[in-house]
Amino acid sequence: MKKAFLLLTSALCIQVALQAQSAPTLRELVDSALQQDATLVQQKLQNRLTHLDQEKLNDIFLPKVAVSGKSGYLYASAKLQSPEIVIPAVANIFPGMTLAEGALDNNLNISGISVQAGAEASMLLYSGGKVKHLKEANKEKDHSENILMEKSREDVIAFISKIYDQFALLNESANVLQKGKERLEVMKKTADKALGYGLITPYDHKKIELAQATLDSKIIEYNSKKELLTAQLAILSGIEEERIMGIQPQLKPIQFLTGQHTIANRSELRALDHAIKAVDYKIKAEQTWWIPKVMAKASASYIGLYNNHITTSRDIIPGAVDRLNWRPDNLQVLPLVQAGVGFKWDLFDGKEGKNAIARARVERQVLESKVRDARDKLQLNQANSMSNYKVANAQIALKEKAWEIAGTALSNIEKEFRYGTKKSADYIEAENDLENAELEYQTAIFNQRRAAIELMRSTQELDFNKL
């Protein structure tokens, strides 16, 4: 029982290890590349900043509360300069008197430890409609950024699928070369016998050996290209090279029926449309510069003076009131409360608001120009993609026919070579023609897939399931 359990555990571990090393599918490669792509990562971070701006606008009407305080040594001095003062007589009670100019001059000095503390709350009640329009502008900006991310995702899918198809093309090329190598090995045995019978010269025999060496060199070249593609995919997707090396895709034409959408569905035009709407809201926001803004405000404060010393430099009233030298108890003002509603009305802001409106309108004109330019280029791109797709489809049929003819020619020359009516040079030439014809056929399929993908992208109809 214990042995059976160990065997089962070992089998499961081996299965998990094999699955971990299994070759990734195109879907897995694309999903991993989408997570790794630097352009997409940067666009997502930029979009996060847009969301933070929106949160800031949503919070602008929330109350703001601040608490402040300070303490320190206070010294103040006030200088009093008196003019000439005439005090009239009051019946027989007061004979009256005259104080000369400067007779009451004095300096009042106050010193002590000052303490101040307070709390203030404020809340924006009305922004003149500016915040409302800025919120809408930010929403349109968010839509535009998300649409541009769609284009970046499509770029990643197209690029990864191209490398994936290059893998398939290299695999097919390696198969073609391997089949040619096997045919040459068979023909070399025939050539060995022919050389022994004197039917061919040593020079003809060496030509077959040279053809074999040439094929070996081409196989090494294709393997090097595959290693380079593997390293590229590993960097783009973050998947281990060992798994990528196991990819064995096959090239098949993509059948795409056109006419479902137009260039109006392209992300560039849709993103620009939302960008124009965002600028329209920005213009409306800037046009509110002259509308009064209303804010509610309340505060509570405390003022205290400790270890006070209040003095005068001279008698307050000469001969009547002596010089002041007072050390009162702590002086406190608590609470000092203020509450109310205030407004700010910019009657003239130095043309700052008008300049902001003018700039926003110029931004709109720039975007409109970009829309016209993008529409013209996208229409031309769609027409070019359609033309390339039709040519690529026609090339597949042409190259397939050429491959068929080359195969028949090689078969006939092979028979004639066995009977001694053809030289090895003729056979090698036919072999090369067959290899080139099959490679050109596989390349035609590769080009057709590229043309079909670009045609789908021209109207934003890239369907991953068709790849």
XYZ file of C-alpha atoms in Angstrom:
467
model
C 0.000 0.000 0.000
C 2.835 2.320 0.956
C 4.670 1.558 -2.286
C 1.528 2.236 -4.298
C 1.084 5.583 -2.570
C 4.705 6.533 -3.293
C 4.319 5.545 -6.938
C 1.129 7.620 -7.240
C 2.800 10.622 -5.611
C 5.803 10.317 -7.893
C 3.565 10.084 -10.956
C 1.679 13.228 -9.938
C 4.931 15.109 -9.357
C 6.215 14.074 -12.773
C 2.932 15.147 -14.389
C 3.070 18.568 -12.707
C 6.682 18.992 -13.800
C 5.794 18.089 -17.385
C 2.866 20.523 -17.393
C 5.133 23.252 -16.007
C 7.525 22.675 -18.910
C 4.810 22.403 -21.576
C 5.067 24.836 -24.454
C 2.974 28.004 -23.970
C 0.025 28.649 -26.237
C -0.383 31.833 -28.212
C -3.045 32.925 -25.719
C -0.657 32.477 -22.791
C 2.113 34.334 -24.604
C -0.178 37.254 -25.391
C -1.628 37.442 -21.862
C 1.858 37.421 -20.347
C 3.126 40.039 -22.815
C 0.168 42.301 -21.999
C 1.246 42.253 -18.361
C 4.873 42.985 -19.273
C 4.458 45.618 -21.980
C 6.051 48.900 -20.870
C 3.735 51.102 -22.962
C 0.629 49.555 -21.416
C 2.056 49.800 -17.904
C 2.804 53.500 -18.409
C -0.669 54.138 -19.856
C -2.290 52.426 -16.861
C -0.251 54.556 -14.457
C -1.202 57.705 -16.360
C -4.856 56.652 -16.215
C -4.485 56.153 -12.456
C -3.375 59.791 -12.200
C -6.547 60.786 -14.054
C -8.618 58.855 -11.506
C -6.789 60.616 -8.669
C -7.587 63.976 -10.291
C -11.242 62.951 -10.395
C -11.171 62.000 -6.720
C -9.642 65.377 -5.933
C -12.489 67.141 -7.754
C -15.064 65.001 -5.944
C -13.554 65.983 -2.583
C -13.324 69.706 -3.249
C -16.681 70.407 -1.525
C -15.730 68.505 1.611
C -15.061 70.646 4.741
C -11.455 71.460 5.515
C -10.415 71.769 9.166
C -7.088 73.159 10.353
C -5.696 73.575 13.868
C -2.846 75.983 14.548
C -0.995 77.328 17.573
C 2.099 79.226 18.599
C 3.857 80.380 21.725
C 6.775 82.713 22.334
C 8.145 85.773 24.025
C 6.174 88.962 23.361
C 7.479 92.490 23.626
C 5.575 95.530 22.416
C 6.187 99.244 22.816
C 3.800 102.059 21.962
C 4.876 105.717 21.948
C 2.364 108.451 22.851
C 2.938 112.047 21.729
C 0.525 114.568 23.233
C -0.442 117.922 21.742
C -1.156 121.063 23.795
C -4.224 120.375 25.935
C -6.416 123.100 27.441
C -8.759 122.011 30.238
C -11.426 124.702 30.910
C -12.437 125.794 34.407
C -15.498 124.303 36.004
C -17.253 126.987 38.078
C -15.496 127.293 41.397
C -14.606 123.605 41.502
C -11.761 123.436 39.013
C -9.820 126.474 37.981
C -8.763 124.925 34.672
C -5.302 124.310 33.360
C -3.175 124.114 30.253
C -0.826 121.201 29.440
C 1.959 122.173 27.119
C 2.689 120.147 23.996
C 4.567 117.001 24.940
C 3.651 117.174 28.608
C 1.939 113.774 28.425
C 4.460 112.092 26.137
C 4.971 108.534 27.282
C 6.065 105.025 26.209
C 3.870 102.020 26.997
C 5.817 98.746 27.200
C 4.246 95.282 27.389
C 6.233 92.043 27.770
C 5.409 88.411 28.591
C 4.863 84.945 27.174
C 2.277 84.944 24.399
C 0.169 81.870 23.587
C -2.228 81.632 20.640
C -4.277 78.632 19.451
C -7.169 78.209 17.090
C -9.227 75.892 14.905
C -10.607 76.889 11.518
C -13.127 75.101 9.289
C -13.970 76.089 5.724
C -16.133 74.598 2.991
C -16.657 75.590 -0.618
C -20.368 76.033 -1.241
C -20.402 77.124 -4.867
C -17.593 77.166 -7.409
C -19.445 78.976 -10.144
C -19.953 75.691 -12.031
C -16.222 75.235 -12.710
C -15.839 72.018 -10.713
C -18.839 70.430 -12.444
C -17.379 71.057 -15.912
C -13.893 69.905 -14.855
C -15.392 66.620 -13.631
C -16.999 66.014 -17.017
C -13.747 66.909 -18.795
C -11.883 64.409 -16.620
C -14.412 61.673 -17.424
C -13.904 62.233 -21.147
C -10.133 62.154 -20.640
C -10.516 58.813 -18.842
C -12.522 57.404 -21.773
C -9.857 58.601 -24.225
C -7.035 56.974 -22.237
C -8.891 53.667 -21.963
C -9.505 53.605 -25.716
C -5.817 54.238 -26.407
C -5.010 51.301 -24.152
C -7.168 49.166 -26.464
C -4.861 50.124 -29.337
C -1.767 49.284 -27.278
C -3.225 45.869 -26.432
C -3.925 45.285 -30.119
C -0.328 46.268 -30.959
C 0.956 43.704 -28.468
C -1.324 40.965 -29.854
C -0.215 41.685 -33.434
C 3.485 41.746 -32.524
C 3.413 38.554 -30.432
C 1.388 36.741 -33.116
C 3.996 37.801 -35.689
C 6.823 36.263 -33.659
C 4.671 33.171 -33.073
C 4.148 32.829 -36.825
C 7.878 33.309 -37.373
C 8.374 30.296 -35.111
C 5.987 28.364 -37.324
C 7.803 29.530 -40.465
C 11.162 28.464 -39.034
C 9.741 25.085 -38.031
C 8.309 24.553 -41.513
C 11.608 25.642 -43.055
C 13.488 23.181 -40.845
C 11.099 20.413 -41.930
C 11.640 21.281 -45.577
C 15.405 21.185 -45.151
C 15.242 17.940 -43.196
C 13.182 16.288 -45.938
C 15.682 17.534 -48.519
C 18.524 16.148 -46.435
C 16.819 12.731 -46.266
C 16.300 12.728 -50.031
C 19.957 13.609 -50.577
C 21.037 10.759 -48.302
C 19.049 8.331 -50.441
C 20.474 9.798 -53.620
C 24.011 9.655 -52.213
C 23.645 5.880 -51.834
C 22.555 5.737 -55.451
C 25.476 7.975 -56.414
C 27.897 5.731 -54.509
C 26.765 2.738 -56.604
C 26.857 4.787 -59.804
C 30.403 5.923 -59.022
C 31.420 2.299 -58.466
C 29.970 1.311 -61.848
C 31.605 4.318 -63.523
C 28.277 5.878 -64.453
C 29.166 9.233 -62.868
C 32.419 11.066 -62.324
C 33.950 11.782 -58.890
C 33.175 15.458 -59.532
C 29.457 14.691 -59.829
C 29.691 12.600 -56.657
C 31.292 15.501 -54.761
C 28.468 17.812 -55.815
C 25.994 15.724 -53.816
C 28.257 15.895 -50.753
C 28.476 19.679 -51.186
C 24.681 19.882 -51.382
C 24.436 17.927 -48.104
C 26.917 20.272 -46.403
C 24.950 23.261 -47.683
C 21.739 21.871 -46.152
C 23.489 21.246 -42.833
C 24.658 24.870 -42.835
C 21.123 26.133 -43.533
C 19.696 24.003 -40.697
C 22.239 25.518 -38.286
C 21.273 29.003 -39.520
C 17.572 28.355 -38.911
C 18.272 26.982 -35.433
C 20.195 30.167 -34.597
C 17.247 32.275 -35.756
C 14.946 30.194 -33.574
C 17.150 30.789 -30.545
C 17.001 34.540 -31.201
C 13.184 34.448 -31.435
C 13.061 32.411 -28.241
C 15.112 35.016 -26.364
C 12.901 37.798 -27.751
C 9.689 36.076 -26.678
C 11.121 35.324 -23.240
C 11.889 39.012 -22.720
C 8.493 40.186 -23.981
C 6.395 37.622 -22.079
C 8.510 36.741 -19.058
C 8.069 33.001 -19.801
C 11.047 30.656 -19.471
C 13.049 29.977 -22.642
C 12.884 26.220 -21.968
C 9.096 26.290 -22.410
C 9.202 28.604 -25.425
C 11.641 26.308 -27.223
C 8.895 23.681 -27.284
C 6.530 25.791 -29.406
C 5.484 23.886 -32.529
C 2.854 26.057 -34.257
C 1.578 25.469 -37.775
C 0.993 28.062 -40.451
C -2.557 28.261 -41.729
C -4.160 31.061 -43.768
C -6.564 33.392 -41.975
C -9.967 33.705 -43.596
C -11.417 37.132 -42.903
C -14.685 38.462 -44.293
C -14.594 42.242 -44.578
C -17.391 44.767 -44.393
C -18.355 44.435 -40.736
C -16.997 47.802 -39.571
C -15.461 51.015 -40.893
C -12.524 53.148 -39.832
C -14.907 55.053 -37.535
C -14.428 52.184 -35.102
C -10.660 52.769 -34.922
C -9.419 53.626 -31.449
C -7.494 56.676 -32.678
C -10.670 58.405 -33.900
C -12.729 57.401 -30.864
C -9.996 58.612 -28.493
C -9.747 61.949 -30.302
C -13.533 62.321 -30.164
C -13.486 62.005 -26.357
C -10.477 64.341 -26.180
C -12.461 67.022 -28.060
C -15.381 66.589 -25.664
C -12.967 66.973 -22.742
C -11.695 70.273 -24.185
C -15.282 71.477 -24.671
C -15.932 70.961 -20.961
C -12.627 72.648 -20.178
C -13.745 75.702 -22.172
C -16.993 75.826 -20.189
C -15.008 75.568 -16.951
C -12.726 78.452 -17.916
C -15.739 80.595 -18.881
C -16.880 80.610 -15.233
C -13.950 82.832 -14.148
C -16.215 85.853 -13.513
C -18.934 83.989 -11.541
C -18.705 84.586 -7.749
C -17.420 81.738 -5.584
C -19.087 81.191 -2.197
C -17.456 79.655 0.884
C -18.583 79.014 4.474
C -16.044 79.605 7.214
C -15.912 79.267 11.002
C -13.106 79.616 13.558
C -12.515 79.479 17.305
C -9.405 81.072 18.846
C -7.661 81.447 22.195
C -5.239 84.235 23.136
C -3.284 84.232 26.377
C -0.500 86.380 27.931
C 1.511 85.032 30.866
C 4.135 86.564 33.197
C 3.029 90.002 32.082
C 4.804 93.231 32.783
C 3.164 96.476 31.675
C 5.088 99.718 32.261
C 5.260 103.334 31.170
C 8.429 105.338 30.869
C 6.980 108.429 32.644
C 4.105 109.392 34.894
C 0.790 109.021 33.176
C -0.351 112.490 34.312
C 2.453 114.528 35.817
C 1.676 115.395 39.447
C -1.568 113.398 39.394
C -1.153 109.828 38.137
C 2.157 108.071 38.728
C 4.153 105.975 36.328
C 2.605 102.586 35.519
C 4.420 99.453 36.728
C 1.880 96.616 36.638
C 2.281 92.841 36.788
C -1.272 91.600 36.319
C -2.403 87.987 36.512
C -2.562 86.002 33.298
C -4.632 87.683 30.593
C -6.838 85.373 28.493
C -9.307 85.879 25.672
C -11.443 82.716 25.301
C -13.339 81.904 23.193
C -12.970 84.154 20.201
C -15.514 82.707 17.763
C -16.214 83.723 14.183
C -18.654 82.114 11.713
C -20.181 83.208 8.459
C -20.335 83.009 4.676
C -18.060 84.844 2.299
C -17.726 85.217 -1.457
C -15.073 86.115 -3.971
C -15.991 87.892 -7.170
C -13.254 88.465 -9.741
C -14.393 91.545 -11.632
C -11.115 91.825 -13.499
C -8.382 89.180 -13.359
C -5.890 90.756 -15.744
C -7.406 88.861 -18.736
C -6.180 85.585 -17.220
C -9.591 83.909 -17.654
C -9.957 85.071 -21.261
C -6.472 83.835 -22.133
C -7.271 80.413 -20.621
C -10.431 80.210 -22.759
C -8.460 81.163 -25.881
C -5.828 78.493 -25.170
C -8.510 75.836 -24.695
C -10.125 76.790 -28.007
C -6.766 76.483 -29.778
C -6.371 73.018 -28.207
C -9.721 72.071 -29.722
C -8.636 73.269 -33.161
C -5.443 71.198 -32.890
C -7.470 68.092 -32.021
C -9.869 68.704 -34.915
C -6.874 68.910 -37.260
C -5.561 65.617 -35.859
C -8.960 63.998 -36.491
C -8.940 65.044 -40.138
C -5.361 63.873 -40.603
C -6.006 60.559 -38.831
C -9.164 59.897 -40.860
C -7.327 60.425 -44.163
C -4.437 58.177 -43.131
C -6.724 55.460 -41.777
C -8.773 55.404 -44.984
C -5.580 55.046 -47.014
C -4.342 52.349 -44.627
C -7.595 50.402 -44.996
C -7.395 50.525 -48.788
C -3.744 49.455 -48.702
C -4.503 46.617 -46.251
C -7.315 45.351 -48.465
C -5.045 45.390 -51.501
C -2.262 43.545 -49.653
C -4.733 40.946 -48.384
C -6.009 40.191 -51.892
C -2.470 39.935 -53.269
C -1.392 37.700 -50.387
C -4.303 35.302 -51.010
C -3.429 35.120 -54.700
C 0.222 34.447 -53.880
C -0.702 31.370 -51.829
C -2.403 29.736 -54.821
C 0.506 30.699 -57.092
C 3.202 29.370 -54.754
C 1.264 26.183 -54.101
C 1.127 25.521 -57.848
C 4.855 26.223 -58.182
C 5.546 23.812 -55.305
C 3.495 21.106 -57.003
C 5.344 21.574 -60.308
C 8.755 21.536 -58.568
C 7.839 18.292 -56.791
C 6.861 16.627 -60.058
C 10.058 17.839 -61.744
C 12.232 16.444 -58.944
C 10.447 13.084 -59.098
C 11.080 12.840 -62.853
C 14.739 13.865 -62.607
C 15.264 11.421 -59.742
C 14.135 8.559 -61.996
C 16.287 9.773 -64.880
C 19.299 10.091 -62.522
C 18.888 6.453 -61.483
C 18.982 5.409 -65.159
C 22.028 7.614 -65.784
C 20.356 10.010 -68.184
C 20.680 12.991 -65.808
C 23.689 14.310 -63.965
C 23.911 15.057 -60.241
C 23.914 18.783 -61.045
C 20.458 18.414 -62.601
C 19.180 16.578 -59.539
C 20.667 19.130 -57.116
C 19.138 21.967 -59.103
C 15.727 20.291 -59.003
C 16.152 19.633 -55.279
C 16.927 23.299 -54.664
C 13.932 24.327 -56.766
C 11.645 22.116 -54.672
C 13.038 23.423 -51.393
C 12.714 27.035 -52.539
C 9.183 26.450 -53.852
C 8.027 24.926 -50.555
C 9.730 27.668 -48.522
C 8.124 30.321 -50.707
C 4.749 28.656 -50.185
C 5.182 28.728 -46.390
C 6.363 32.339 -46.608
C 3.264 33.187 -48.669
C 1.061 31.809 -45.860
C 3.051 33.839 -43.328
C 2.584 36.999 -45.417
C -1.137 36.250 -45.843
C -1.556 36.033 -42.080
C 0.206 39.373 -41.646
C -1.980 40.966 -44.318
C -5.164 39.526 -42.760
C -4.213 40.799 -39.296
C -3.479 44.274 -40.643
C -6.784 44.257 -42.505
C -8.623 43.348 -39.295
C -6.756 46.078 -37.446
C -7.624 48.665 -40.111
C -11.235 48.593 -38.876
C -10.550 47.575 -35.252
C -11.776 44.003 -35.823
C -8.762 42.017 -34.632
C -10.253 38.713 -33.457
C -7.840 36.658 -31.375
C -9.772 33.440 -32.095
C -8.937 33.778 -35.809
C -5.195 33.785 -35.133
